[in-house]
CSV table of C-alpha atoms in Angstrom, one decimal:
chain,number,residue,atom,x,y,z
L,631,UNK,CA,68.5,124.8,45.3
L,632,UNK,CA,71.5,122.5,44.7
L,633,UNK,CA,73.1,121.5,41.4
L,634,UNK,CA,73.1,117.7,42.0
L,635,UNK,CA,75.9,116.8,39.6
L,636,UNK,CA,78.2,119.5,41.0
L,637,UNK,CA,77.5,118.7,44.6
L,638,UNK,CA,77.7,114.9,44.2
L,639,UNK,CA,81.0,115.3,42.4
L,640,UNK,CA,82.4,116.9,45.5
L,641,UNK,CA,80.7,114.3,47.7
L,642,UNK,CA,82.2,111.4,45.8
L,643,UNK,CA,85.7,113.0,46.1
L,644,UNK,CA,85.0,112.8,49.8
L,645,UNK,CA,83.9,109.2,49.5
L,646,UNK,CA,87.2,108.4,47.8
L,647,UNK,CA,89.0,109.8,50.8
L,648,UNK,CA,86.8,107.7,53.1
L,649,UNK,CA,87.7,104.5,51.1
L,650,UNK,CA,84.1,103.7,50.1
L,651,UNK,CA,84.2,100.1,48.8
L,652,UNK,CA,83.3,101.3,45.3
L,653,UNK,CA,86.4,103.6,45.2
L,654,UNK,CA,89.1,101.1,46.2
L,655,UNK,CA,91.1,99.8,43.1
L,656,UNK,CA,91.3,96.1,42.6
L,657,UNK,CA,94.6,94.3,43.2
L,658,UNK,CA,96.8,92.7,40.6
L,659,UNK,CA,95.4,89.2,41.0
L,660,UNK,CA,91.9,90.2,40.0
L,661,UNK,CA,93.3,91.8,36.8
L,662,UNK,CA,95.4,88.7,36.2
L,663,UNK,CA,92.2,86.6,36.3
L,664,UNK,CA,90.4,89.0,34.0
L,665,UNK,CA,93.2,88.6,31.4
L,666,UNK,CA,92.5,84.9,31.6
L,667,UNK,CA,88.8,85.5,30.9
L,668,UNK,CA,87.7,85.1,34.5
L,669,UNK,CA,86.8,88.7,35.7
L,670,UNK,CA,85.2,89.7,39.0
L,671,UNK,CA,82.5,92.0,37.7
L,672,UNK,CA,79.9,93.6,40.0
L,673,UNK,CA,76.8,95.6,39.2
L,674,UNK,CA,75.6,95.2,42.8
L,675,UNK,CA,77.6,94.7,46.0
L,676,UNK,CA,77.9,90.9,46.3
L,677,UNK,CA,76.7,88.8,43.4
L,678,UNK,CA,79.0,88.5,40.4
L,679,UNK,CA,77.6,89.2,36.9
L,680,UNK,CA,76.9,86.1,34.9
L,681,UNK,CA,79.5,85.7,32.1
L,682,UNK,CA,76.7,85.1,29.6
L,683,UNK,CA,75.5,88.7,30.1
L,684,UNK,CA,78.7,90.2,28.6
L,685,UNK,CA,80.7,87.5,26.7
L,686,UNK,CA,82.1,87.5,24.0
L,687,UNK,CA,83.7,90.9,24.7
L,688,UNK,CA,87.0,90.9,22.8
L,689,UNK,CA,87.2,93.7,20.2
L,690,UNK,CA,83.9,95.2,21.4
L,691,UNK,CA,83.4,98.8,22.4
L,692,UNK,CA,82.4,99.1,26.1
L,693,UNK,CA,81.2,102.1,28.1
L,694,UNK,CA,81.6,101.8,31.9
L,695,UNK,CA,79.0,104.4,32.9
L,696,UNK,CA,79.4,106.0,36.3
L,697,UNK,CA,81.8,103.1,37.0
L,698,UNK,CA,85.1,104.7,37.9
L,699,UNK,CA,87.3,103.5,40.8
L,700,UNK,CA,89.8,101.2,39.4
L,701,UNK,CA,87.6,98.1,39.4
L,702,UNK,CA,85.4,97.3,36.4
L,703,UNK,CA,86.9,99.3,33.6
L,704,UNK,CA,90.4,97.8,33.4
L,705,UNK,CA,88.9,94.3,33.6
L,706,UNK,CA,87.0,94.8,30.4
L,707,UNK,CA,90.2,96.2,28.8
L,708,UNK,CA,92.1,93.2,30.1
L,709,UNK,CA,89.6,90.9,28.3
L,710,UNK,CA,90.3,92.6,25.0
L,711,UNK,CA,87.5,95.2,24.8
L,712,UNK,CA,88.0,98.9,23.7
L,713,UNK,CA,87.0,100.5,27.0
L,714,UNK,CA,85.8,103.9,27.9
L,715,UNK,CA,84.7,105.0,31.4
L,716,UNK,CA,82.6,108.1,32.2
L,717,UNK,CA,82.4,109.2,35.8
L,718,UNK,CA,81.4,112.3,37.7
L,719,UNK,CA,84.6,112.0,40.0
L,720,UNK,CA,88.1,112.8,38.7
L,721,UNK,CA,89.6,110.9,41.6
L,722,UNK,CA,87.6,107.8,40.5
L,723,UNK,CA,88.9,108.2,37.0
L,724,UNK,CA,92.5,108.7,38.2
L,725,UNK,CA,92.2,105.4,40.0
L,726,UNK,CA,91.2,103.8,36.6
L,727,UNK,CA,94.2,105.5,35.0
L,728,UNK,CA,96.5,104.2,37.7
L,729,UNK,CA,95.3,100.6,37.3
L,730,UNK,CA,95.4,100.7,33.5
L,731,UNK,CA,99.0,102.0,33.6
L,732,UNK,CA,100.0,99.4,36.1
L,733,UNK,CA,98.6,96.6,34.0
L,734,UNK,CA,99.7,98.0,30.6
L,735,UNK,CA,96.1,98.5,29.4
L,736,UNK,CA,94.6,101.2,27.2
L,737,UNK,CA,91.4,102.9,28.4
L,738,UNK,CA,89.7,106.2,27.7
L,739,UNK,CA,88.4,108.3,30.7
L,740,UNK,CA,85.8,111.0,30.5
L,741,UNK,CA,84.7,113.3,33.3
L,742,UNK,CA,81.0,113.8,33.0
L,743,UNK,CA,77.4,113.4,34.1
L,744,UNK,CA,75.7,110.1,33.4
L,745,UNK,CA,72.6,112.0,32.2
L,746,UNK,CA,74.5,113.7,29.4
L,747,UNK,CA,76.4,111.4,26.9
L,748,UNK,CA,76.6,114.1,24.2
L,749,UNK,CA,80.3,113.6,23.9
L,750,UNK,CA,79.6,110.2,22.3
L,751,UNK,CA,78.1,109.8,18.8
L,752,UNK,CA,75.0,107.6,18.1
L,753,UNK,CA,75.6,103.9,18.2
L,754,UNK,CA,79.2,104.1,19.6
L,755,UNK,CA,79.1,101.1,22.0
L,756,UNK,CA,78.3,97.4,22.0
L,757,UNK,CA,77.9,97.2,25.8
L,758,UNK,CA,77.2,99.6,28.6
L,759,UNK,CA,78.2,98.5,32.1
L,760,UNK,CA,76.4,100.7,34.7
L,761,UNK,CA,76.7,99.6,38.4
L,762,UNK,CA,74.4,101.0,41.1
L,763,UNK,CA,74.8,104.7,40.8
L,764,UNK,CA,71.6,106.3,39.2
L,765,UNK,CA,70.4,106.9,42.8
L,766,UNK,CA,72.8,109.9,42.7
L,767,UNK,CA,70.9,111.7,39.9
L,768,UNK,CA,67.4,113.1,39.9
L,769,UNK,CA,66.3,112.3,36.3
L,770,UNK,CA,67.0,108.8,35.2
L,771,UNK,CA,64.9,109.0,32.1
L,772,UNK,CA,67.7,111.0,30.6
L,773,UNK,CA,70.1,108.2,31.5
L,774,UNK,CA,68.0,105.5,29.8
L,775,UNK,CA,67.5,107.6,26.6
L,776,UNK,CA,71.1,108.4,26.3
L,777,UNK,CA,72.0,104.7,26.8
L,778,UNK,CA,69.7,103.7,24.0
L,779,UNK,CA,71.1,106.4,21.7
L,780,UNK,CA,74.8,105.4,22.1
L,781,UNK,CA,74.2,101.6,22.0
L,782,UNK,CA,74.4,99.8,18.7
L,783,UNK,CA,71.6,97.6,17.5
L,784,UNK,CA,71.9,94.4,19.4
L,785,UNK,CA,74.0,96.1,22.1
L,786,UNK,CA,73.5,95.4,25.7
L,787,UNK,CA,72.9,97.5,28.8
L,788,UNK,CA,73.9,95.9,32.2
L,789,UNK,CA,72.7,98.0,35.1
L,790,UNK,CA,72.5,97.8,38.8
L,791,UNK,CA,69.7,99.6,40.7
L,792,UNK,CA,68.7,100.1,44.3
L,793,UNK,CA,65.3,98.6,45.3
L,794,UNK,CA,63.3,101.7,46.1
L,795,UNK,CA,61.7,100.0,49.2
L,796,UNK,CA,65.0,100.4,51.0
L,797,UNK,CA,64.3,104.2,51.2
L,798,UNK,CA,61.2,104.0,53.3
L,799,UNK,CA,63.0,103.4,56.5
L,800,UNK,CA,64.4,105.9,59.0
L,801,UNK,CA,68.2,105.6,58.8
L,802,UNK,CA,68.9,106.7,62.3
L,803,UNK,CA,66.5,104.2,63.8
L,804,UNK,CA,67.9,101.4,61.6
L,805,UNK,CA,71.4,102.2,62.9
L,806,UNK,CA,70.0,101.5,66.4
L,807,UNK,CA,68.5,98.2,65.4
L,808,UNK,CA,64.9,99.3,64.7
L,809,UNK,CA,63.0,99.3,61.4
L,810,UNK,CA,60.7,102.3,61.3
L,811,UNK,CA,58.8,103.3,58.2
L,812,UNK,CA,59.2,107.0,57.7
L,813,UNK,CA,59.3,108.0,54.0
L,814,UNK,CA,57.1,107.6,51.0
L,815,UNK,CA,58.4,106.5,47.6
L,816,UNK,CA,59.7,108.2,45.5
L,817,UNK,CA,62.2,109.5,48.1
L,818,UNK,CA,64.7,112.3,47.7
L,819,UNK,CA,67.1,113.8,50.2
L,820,UNK,CA,66.3,117.1,48.7
L,821,UNK,CA,62.6,116.8,49.7
L,822,UNK,CA,63.7,116.9,53.4
L,823,UNK,CA,65.9,120.0,54.1
L,824,UNK,CA,67.0,118.7,57.5
L,825,UNK,CA,68.2,115.4,56.0
L,826,UNK,CA,69.8,117.1,53.0
L,827,UNK,CA,71.6,119.6,55.3
L,828,UNK,CA,72.9,116.8,57.5
L,829,UNK,CA,74.2,114.8,54.5
L,830,UNK,CA,75.8,117.9,53.0
L,831,UNK,CA,77.5,118.8,56.4
L,832,UNK,CA,79.1,115.3,56.3
L,833,UNK,CA,80.0,115.6,52.6
L,834,UNK,CA,77.7,112.6,51.8
L,835,UNK,CA,76.1,112.2,48.4
L,836,UNK,CA,72.5,113.2,48.0
L,837,UNK,CA,70.3,110.3,46.9
L,838,UNK,CA,67.0,109.6,45.0
L,839,UNK,CA,65.1,106.4,45.3
L,840,UNK,CA,63.2,106.6,42.0
L,841,UNK,CA,60.4,104.0,41.5
L,842,UNK,CA,60.4,100.6,39.8
L,843,UNK,CA,58.2,102.2,37.1
L,844,UNK,CA,61.0,104.8,36.4
L,845,UNK,CA,63.7,102.1,36.6
L,846,UNK,CA,62.2,99.1,34.8
L,847,UNK,CA,59.5,100.9,32.9
L,848,UNK,CA,62.0,103.7,32.0
L,849,UNK,CA,64.4,101.2,30.4
L,850,UNK,CA,61.6,99.7,28.3
L,851,UNK,CA,60.1,103.2,27.4
L,852,UNK,CA,63.6,104.2,26.1
L,853,UNK,CA,63.4,101.4,23.6
L,854,UNK,CA,65.3,98.6,25.3
L,855,UNK,CA,64.1,95.1,26.1
L,856,UNK,CA,64.7,93.6,29.5
L,857,UNK,CA,65.8,90.0,29.0
L,858,UNK,CA,67.1,89.0,32.5
L,859,UNK,CA,67.6,90.1,36.1
L,860,UNK,CA,68.6,89.0,39.5
L,861,UNK,CA,68.5,90.4,43.0
L,862,UNK,CA,71.2,91.1,45.5
L,863,UNK,CA,71.5,92.0,49.2
L,864,UNK,CA,73.7,93.9,51.6
L,865,UNK,CA,74.7,93.7,55.2
L,866,UNK,CA,72.1,95.8,56.9
L,867,UNK,CA,68.8,95.3,58.9
L,868,UNK,CA,66.3,96.3,56.2
L,869,UNK,CA,67.9,94.1,53.6
L,870,UNK,CA,68.1,91.1,55.9
L,871,UNK,CA,64.5,91.5,57.2
L,872,UNK,CA,62.5,92.9,54.3
L,873,UNK,CA,63.8,92.3,50.8
L,874,UNK,CA,67.0,92.2,48.7
L,875,UNK,CA,68.3,95.7,48.4
L,876,UNK,CA,69.4,95.7,44.7
L,877,UNK,CA,68.4,94.5,41.3
L,878,UNK,CA,70.8,93.7,38.4
L,879,UNK,CA,69.2,94.1,35.0
L,880,UNK,CA,70.2,92.9,31.5
L,881,UNK,CA,68.6,94.8,28.6
L,882,UNK,CA,69.1,94.8,24.9
L,883,UNK,CA,68.6,97.2,22.0
L,884,UNK,CA,66.7,95.3,19.4
């Protein structure tokens, strides 16, 4: 048995050392553009988030959920929002602190588990920005319920998710240029001891596919209304040959 939050915290510290793209802080020019109201905000790897999803943002309370790394958080602050970031990795948070100090911005950082937002009171935020990351926890219903609780009426949840179909393929075969269906959905590394042991040996995060019912239905069951979405891709064989690998979702608390 593995405590997922504890293990994945250590794994993401390793990802920071490996320079995972989501851990590399943005350079000064991106923050300069954000200060002019032209941010570079990503919920998924490639497509920028439409500005209509988050504007106006000045003087709003924003929670960047599992969104550390010196990328998204400081941009919201640069646009005039009161910004808090909660992440499971202290190194990710340290990157946000470094960028905010460099840019003269004020942010709040919290080390924690996305499934537990008990450090925040009810209706604390106008917007939650939650890039692809819930694949690193086992129970996403807790995430959606907590998001609903801490959002104010009319508040928005912007979230990126992994398309669960991406988890059906054998990763080793795909690296060799073959698509081989191997796993049922929902998929979890923890259901396959050999896979889990291999990932843990390499200090890689453990992942959970979830289902579209848990993702989209879970958002709705928590009390939020989905009002828009788009899909995104990535540079791998399954994404190119089968389907876009990610969805970005805009939901609202009515």
